[in-house]
Coordinates of C-alpha atoms in Angstrom, one line a residue:
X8 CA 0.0 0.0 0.0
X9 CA 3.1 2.4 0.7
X10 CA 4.5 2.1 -3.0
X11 CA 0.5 2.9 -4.0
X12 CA 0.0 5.7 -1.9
X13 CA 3.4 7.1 -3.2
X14 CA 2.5 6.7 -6.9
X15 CA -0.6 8.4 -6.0
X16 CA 1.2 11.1 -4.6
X17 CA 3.6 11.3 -7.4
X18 CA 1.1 11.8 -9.8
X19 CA -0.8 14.6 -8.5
X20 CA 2.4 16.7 -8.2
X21 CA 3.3 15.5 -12.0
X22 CA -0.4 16.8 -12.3
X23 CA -0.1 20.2 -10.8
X24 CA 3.2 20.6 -12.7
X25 CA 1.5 19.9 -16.1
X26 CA 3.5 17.3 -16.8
X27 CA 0.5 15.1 -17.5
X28 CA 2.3 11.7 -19.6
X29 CA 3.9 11.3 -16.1
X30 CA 0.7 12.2 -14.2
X31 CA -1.3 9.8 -16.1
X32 CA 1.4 6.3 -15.8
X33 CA 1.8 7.1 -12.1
X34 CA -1.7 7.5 -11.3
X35 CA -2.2 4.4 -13.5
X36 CA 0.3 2.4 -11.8
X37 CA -1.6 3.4 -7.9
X38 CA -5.0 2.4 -9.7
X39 CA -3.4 -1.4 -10.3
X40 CA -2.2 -2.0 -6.9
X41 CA -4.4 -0.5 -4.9
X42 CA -7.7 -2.6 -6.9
X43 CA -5.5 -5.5 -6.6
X44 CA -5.0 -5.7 -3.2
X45 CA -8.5 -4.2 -2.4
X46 CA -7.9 -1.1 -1.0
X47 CA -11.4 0.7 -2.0
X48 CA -10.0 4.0 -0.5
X49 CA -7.1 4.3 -2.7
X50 CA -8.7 3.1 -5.6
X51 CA -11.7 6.2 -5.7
X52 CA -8.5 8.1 -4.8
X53 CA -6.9 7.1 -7.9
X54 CA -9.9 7.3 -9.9
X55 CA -10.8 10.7 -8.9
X56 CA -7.1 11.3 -9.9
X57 CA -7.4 10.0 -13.2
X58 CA -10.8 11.7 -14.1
X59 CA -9.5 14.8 -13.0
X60 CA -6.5 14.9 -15.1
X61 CA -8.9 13.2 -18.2
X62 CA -10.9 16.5 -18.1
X63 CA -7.7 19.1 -18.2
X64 CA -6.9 17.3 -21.1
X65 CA -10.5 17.0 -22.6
X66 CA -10.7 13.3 -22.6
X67 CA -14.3 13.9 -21.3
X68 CA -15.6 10.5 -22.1
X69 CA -12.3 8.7 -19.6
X70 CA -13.3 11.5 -17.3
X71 CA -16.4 11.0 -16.5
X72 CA -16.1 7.1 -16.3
X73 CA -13.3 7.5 -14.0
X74 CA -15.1 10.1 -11.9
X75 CA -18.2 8.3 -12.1
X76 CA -16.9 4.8 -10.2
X77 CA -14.9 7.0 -7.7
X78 CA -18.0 8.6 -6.6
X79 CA -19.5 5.5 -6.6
X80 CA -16.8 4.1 -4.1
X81 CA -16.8 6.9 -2.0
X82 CA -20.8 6.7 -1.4
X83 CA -20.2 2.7 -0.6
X84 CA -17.2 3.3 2.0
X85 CA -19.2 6.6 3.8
X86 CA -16.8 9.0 2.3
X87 CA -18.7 12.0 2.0
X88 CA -15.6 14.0 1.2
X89 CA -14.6 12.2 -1.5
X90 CA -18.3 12.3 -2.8
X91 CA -18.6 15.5 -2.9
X92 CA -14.9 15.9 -4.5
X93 CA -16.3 13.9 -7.0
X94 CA -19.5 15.2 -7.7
X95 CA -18.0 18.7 -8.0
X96 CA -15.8 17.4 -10.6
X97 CA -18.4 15.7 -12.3
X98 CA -20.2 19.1 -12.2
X99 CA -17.2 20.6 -14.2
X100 CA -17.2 18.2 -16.6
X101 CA -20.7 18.8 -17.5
X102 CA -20.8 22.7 -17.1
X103 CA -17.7 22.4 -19.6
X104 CA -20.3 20.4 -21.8
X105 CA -22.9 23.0 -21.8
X106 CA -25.6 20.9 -19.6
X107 CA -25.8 23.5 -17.2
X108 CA -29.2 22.0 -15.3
X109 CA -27.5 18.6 -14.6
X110 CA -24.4 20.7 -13.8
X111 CA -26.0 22.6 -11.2
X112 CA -27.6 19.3 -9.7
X113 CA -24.3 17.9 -9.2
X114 CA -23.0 20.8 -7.3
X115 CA -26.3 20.7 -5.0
X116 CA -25.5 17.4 -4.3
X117 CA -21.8 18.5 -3.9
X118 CA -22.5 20.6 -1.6
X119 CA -25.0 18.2 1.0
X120 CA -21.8 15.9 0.8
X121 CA -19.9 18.6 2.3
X122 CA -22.6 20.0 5.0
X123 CA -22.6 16.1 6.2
X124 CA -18.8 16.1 6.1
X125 CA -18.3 19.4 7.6
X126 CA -16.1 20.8 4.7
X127 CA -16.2 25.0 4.7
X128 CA -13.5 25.4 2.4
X129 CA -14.9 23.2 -0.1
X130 CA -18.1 24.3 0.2
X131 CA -17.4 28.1 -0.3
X132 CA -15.3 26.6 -3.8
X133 CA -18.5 24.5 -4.8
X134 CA -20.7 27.3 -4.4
X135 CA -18.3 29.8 -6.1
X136 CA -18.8 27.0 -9.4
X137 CA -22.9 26.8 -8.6
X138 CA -22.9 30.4 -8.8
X139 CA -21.0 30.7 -12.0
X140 CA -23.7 28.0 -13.5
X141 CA -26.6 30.3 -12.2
X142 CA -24.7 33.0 -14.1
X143 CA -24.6 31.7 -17.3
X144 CA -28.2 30.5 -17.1
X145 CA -28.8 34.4 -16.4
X146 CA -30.5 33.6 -13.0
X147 CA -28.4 36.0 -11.0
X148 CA -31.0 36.3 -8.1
X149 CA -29.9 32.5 -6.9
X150 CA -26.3 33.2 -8.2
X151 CA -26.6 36.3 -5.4
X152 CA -27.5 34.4 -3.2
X153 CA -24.4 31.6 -3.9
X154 CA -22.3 34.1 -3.8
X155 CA -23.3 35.7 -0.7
X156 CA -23.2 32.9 1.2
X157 CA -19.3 32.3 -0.2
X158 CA -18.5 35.1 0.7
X159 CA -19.7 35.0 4.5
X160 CA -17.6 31.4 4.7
X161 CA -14.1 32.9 2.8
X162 CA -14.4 35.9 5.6
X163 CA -14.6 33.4 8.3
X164 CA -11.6 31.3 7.0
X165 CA -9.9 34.4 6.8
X166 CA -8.6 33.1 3.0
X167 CA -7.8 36.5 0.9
X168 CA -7.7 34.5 -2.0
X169 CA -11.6 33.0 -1.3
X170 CA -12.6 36.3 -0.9
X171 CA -11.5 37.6 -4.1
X172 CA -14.2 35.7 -6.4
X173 CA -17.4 36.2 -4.9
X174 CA -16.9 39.8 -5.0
X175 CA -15.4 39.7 -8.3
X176 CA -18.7 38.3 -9.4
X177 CA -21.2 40.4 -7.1
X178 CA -19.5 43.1 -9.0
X179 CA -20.6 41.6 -12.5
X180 CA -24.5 41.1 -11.0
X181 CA -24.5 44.2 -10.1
X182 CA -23.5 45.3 -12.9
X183 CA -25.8 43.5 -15.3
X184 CA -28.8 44.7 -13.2
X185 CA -30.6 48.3 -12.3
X186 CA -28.9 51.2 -12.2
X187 CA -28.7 51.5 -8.7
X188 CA -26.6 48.5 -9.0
X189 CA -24.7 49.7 -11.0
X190 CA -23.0 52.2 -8.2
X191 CA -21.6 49.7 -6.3
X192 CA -20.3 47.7 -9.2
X193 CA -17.0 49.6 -9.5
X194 CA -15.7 49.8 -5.9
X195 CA -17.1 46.2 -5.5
X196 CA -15.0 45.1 -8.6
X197 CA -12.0 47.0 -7.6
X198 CA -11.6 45.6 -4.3
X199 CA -12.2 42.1 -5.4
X200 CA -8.4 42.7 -7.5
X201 CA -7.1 43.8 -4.2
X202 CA -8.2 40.9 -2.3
X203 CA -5.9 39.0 -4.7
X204 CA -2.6 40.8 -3.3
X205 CA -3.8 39.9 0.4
X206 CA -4.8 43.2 1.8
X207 CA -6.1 43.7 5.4
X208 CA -8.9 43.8 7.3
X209 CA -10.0 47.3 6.2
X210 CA -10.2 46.9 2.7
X211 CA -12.4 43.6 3.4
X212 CA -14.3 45.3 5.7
X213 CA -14.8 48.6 3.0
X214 CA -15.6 45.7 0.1
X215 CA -18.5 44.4 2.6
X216 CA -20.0 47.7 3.2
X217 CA -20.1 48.4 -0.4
X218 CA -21.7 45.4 -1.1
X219 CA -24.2 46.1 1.7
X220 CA -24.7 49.8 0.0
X221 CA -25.9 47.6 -3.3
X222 CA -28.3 45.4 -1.2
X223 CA -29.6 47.8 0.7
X224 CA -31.0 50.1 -2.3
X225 CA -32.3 47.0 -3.5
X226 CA -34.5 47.2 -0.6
X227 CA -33.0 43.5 0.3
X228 CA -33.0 44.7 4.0
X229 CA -32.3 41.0 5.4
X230 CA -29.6 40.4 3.2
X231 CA -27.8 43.9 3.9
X232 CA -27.9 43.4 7.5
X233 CA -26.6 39.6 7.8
X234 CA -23.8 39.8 5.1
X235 CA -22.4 43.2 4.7
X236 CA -22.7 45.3 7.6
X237 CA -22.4 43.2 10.9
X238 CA -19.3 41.3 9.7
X239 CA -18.3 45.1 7.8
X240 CA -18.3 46.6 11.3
X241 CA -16.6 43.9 13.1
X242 CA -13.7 43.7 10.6
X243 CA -13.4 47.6 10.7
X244 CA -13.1 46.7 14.6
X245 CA -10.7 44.5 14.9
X246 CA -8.4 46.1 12.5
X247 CA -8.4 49.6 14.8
X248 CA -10.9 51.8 12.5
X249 CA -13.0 53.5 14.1
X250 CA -14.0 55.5 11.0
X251 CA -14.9 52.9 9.1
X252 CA -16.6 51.4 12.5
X253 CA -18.6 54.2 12.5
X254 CA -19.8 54.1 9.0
X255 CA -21.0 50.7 9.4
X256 CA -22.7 51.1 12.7
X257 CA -24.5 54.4 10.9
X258 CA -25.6 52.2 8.0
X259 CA -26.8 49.2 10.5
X260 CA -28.8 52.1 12.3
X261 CA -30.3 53.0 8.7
X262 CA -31.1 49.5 8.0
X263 CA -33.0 49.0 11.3
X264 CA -35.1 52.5 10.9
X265 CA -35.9 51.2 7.0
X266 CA -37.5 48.1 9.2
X267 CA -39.1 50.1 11.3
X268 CA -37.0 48.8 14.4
X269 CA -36.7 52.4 15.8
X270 CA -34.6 51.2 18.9
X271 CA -32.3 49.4 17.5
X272 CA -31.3 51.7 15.2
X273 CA -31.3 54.3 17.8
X274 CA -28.7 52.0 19.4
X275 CA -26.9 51.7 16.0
X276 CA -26.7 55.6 15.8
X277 CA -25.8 56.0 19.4
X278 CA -22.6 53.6 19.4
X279 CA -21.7 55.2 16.0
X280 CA -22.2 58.7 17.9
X281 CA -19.7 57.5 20.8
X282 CA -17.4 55.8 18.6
X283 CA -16.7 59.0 16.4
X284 CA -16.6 60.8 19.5
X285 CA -13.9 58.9 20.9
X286 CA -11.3 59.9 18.4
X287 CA -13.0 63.1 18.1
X288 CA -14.2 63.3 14.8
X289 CA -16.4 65.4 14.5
X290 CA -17.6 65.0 11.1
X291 CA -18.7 61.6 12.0
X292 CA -20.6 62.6 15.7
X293 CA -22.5 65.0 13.1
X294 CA -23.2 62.2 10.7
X295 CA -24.3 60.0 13.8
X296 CA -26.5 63.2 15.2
X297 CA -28.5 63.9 11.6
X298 CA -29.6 59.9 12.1
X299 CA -30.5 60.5 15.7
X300 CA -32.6 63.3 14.5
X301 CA -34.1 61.3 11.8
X302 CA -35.1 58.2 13.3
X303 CA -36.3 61.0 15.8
X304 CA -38.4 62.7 13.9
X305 CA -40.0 59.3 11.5
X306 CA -41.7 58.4 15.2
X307 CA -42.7 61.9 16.4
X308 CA -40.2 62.3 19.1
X309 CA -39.9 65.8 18.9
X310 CA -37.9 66.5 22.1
X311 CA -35.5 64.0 21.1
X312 CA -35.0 65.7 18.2
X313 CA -34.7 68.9 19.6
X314 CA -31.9 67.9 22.0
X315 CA -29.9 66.0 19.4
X316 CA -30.4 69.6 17.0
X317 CA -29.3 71.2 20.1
X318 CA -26.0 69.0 20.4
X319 CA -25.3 69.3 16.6
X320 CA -25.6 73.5 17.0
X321 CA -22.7 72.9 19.6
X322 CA -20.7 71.4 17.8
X323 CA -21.0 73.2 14.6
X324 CA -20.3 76.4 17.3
X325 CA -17.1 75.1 18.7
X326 CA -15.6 73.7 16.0
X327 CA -16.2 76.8 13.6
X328 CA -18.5 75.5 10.9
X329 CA -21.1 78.2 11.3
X330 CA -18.4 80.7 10.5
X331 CA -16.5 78.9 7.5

């Protein structure tokens, strides 16, 4: 099994290095010895292997044979990793053939394989491909919602690289749709290429709120709330900016007063208030003030919005702004 499992290893780096004669005879060589002494791990291993390399190379036909008993040995063993390894791959191999619907059936299935296994990474990657299949069939309200949901999982792995995709193809929805969308499309899209260099917290954390800007025009309250400005905020935290902390919190407080949940956006607009505050920006506390007012004055709360006018007059008196 050693000599198998080192054939098997030596063709996937021949794979990865293109050098796919070499790929093929080693991965060839694994299949043979792990079948004959009845290692049923080793041999969907080596399958998978093989079908994956048949489908670089176009040899659809091999492919899907090969990919097709591997997944059929991985559901027999319990291997739900492999199965849903498999049945991405199989997914590929059909999106690359233009049958889009079974395509996208496969990755479904793909992707229960993975819940069952526990797999984040690989199920961020399948839904990154189910996305791209929901794109080309031009439904790009269930490719959103793909997308969204990679991008949530590639922010909690932390993986820059993850990251990059969804956004890159947020940016092309939003894009292709209303021209509200259309606003967000460019910052969206340009962050996405700085994800790929592995930049910080701040620039995820700016890409989110953007992409929480586009939902929330789009009236998709729900959606802005959950995947753009909570985790926008709490990036923005933890890498030390309060401005951009701010910002978020503000757009969290507008988010609650468009649902009509006047305290908690009250809240929202308070902690933005005391955050700007505390590294006395003043431009911000103003910011944070006009929403106080607002969500003041949409529920009748006159005095409220009397004192916060009051506080705003102060501050426009000591720092000058009447005068300039």
């Amino acid at each position: 099994m050693g000599t198998a499992n080192a054939l098997q290893g030596l063709g996937e780096i021949y794979r990865a290095q293109s050098r796919n004669r070499e790929a093929e005879e080693a991965l060839k060589k694994a299949l043979e010895i792990h079948s004959r002494i009845g290692n049923d791990m080793g041999t969907a291993n080596a399958l998978q292997g093989l079908g994956d390399l048949h489908r670089t190379q176009s040899r659809s036909q091999e492919a899907e044979k090969c990919l097709t008993k591997a997944q059929h040995i991985y559901s027999l063993i319990g291997d739900d990793l492999g199965t849903g390894n498999t049945l991405r791959s199989l997914g590929l191999l059909l999106s690359e053939r233009g049958q889009h619907d079974k395509a996208q059936s496969l990755f479904c299935e793909a992707l229960s394989a993975y819940d069952r296994e526990g797999s984040s990474f690989s199920r961020a990657q399948t839904l990154l491909y189910l996305a791209a299949t929901y794109l080309t069939k031009g439904n790009f309200v269930e490719a959103e919602g793909s997308l969204n949901e990679a991008l949530i999982i590639s922010i909690q792995l932390g993986d820059d690289r993850l990251q990059a995709r969804p956004l890159a193809l947020l940016s092309r929805i939003f894009s292709s749709g209303s021209q509200y969308s259309v606003t967000f499309a460019a910052p969206l899209h340009t962050r996405a290429a700085r994800r790929q260099t592995g930049d910080d917290d701040i620039l995820r954390g700016a890409a989110l709120h953007d992409h929480g800007k586009a939902f929330l025009i789009q009236s998709k309250y729900g959606q802005a709330q959950a995947d753009a400005y909570s985790l926008s905020r709490a990036l923005f935290s933890r890498a030390g900016d309060a401005r951009g902390e701010a910002s978020a919190l503000r757009s969290l407080g507008t988010l609650y007063t468009l649902q009509g949940q006047f305290e908690l956006a009250a809240n929202r607009f308070a902690q933005a208030r005391s955050t700007s505050v505390a590294i006395s920006d003043y431009d911000g506390e103003l910011m944070a003030l006009g929403c106080l007012m607002g969500a003041c004055l949409l529920q009748n709360k006159f005095a409220g919005l009397r004192s916060y006018c009051v506080e705003a007059l102060k501050i426009y008196d000591r720092t000058q702004y009447l005068g300039s």
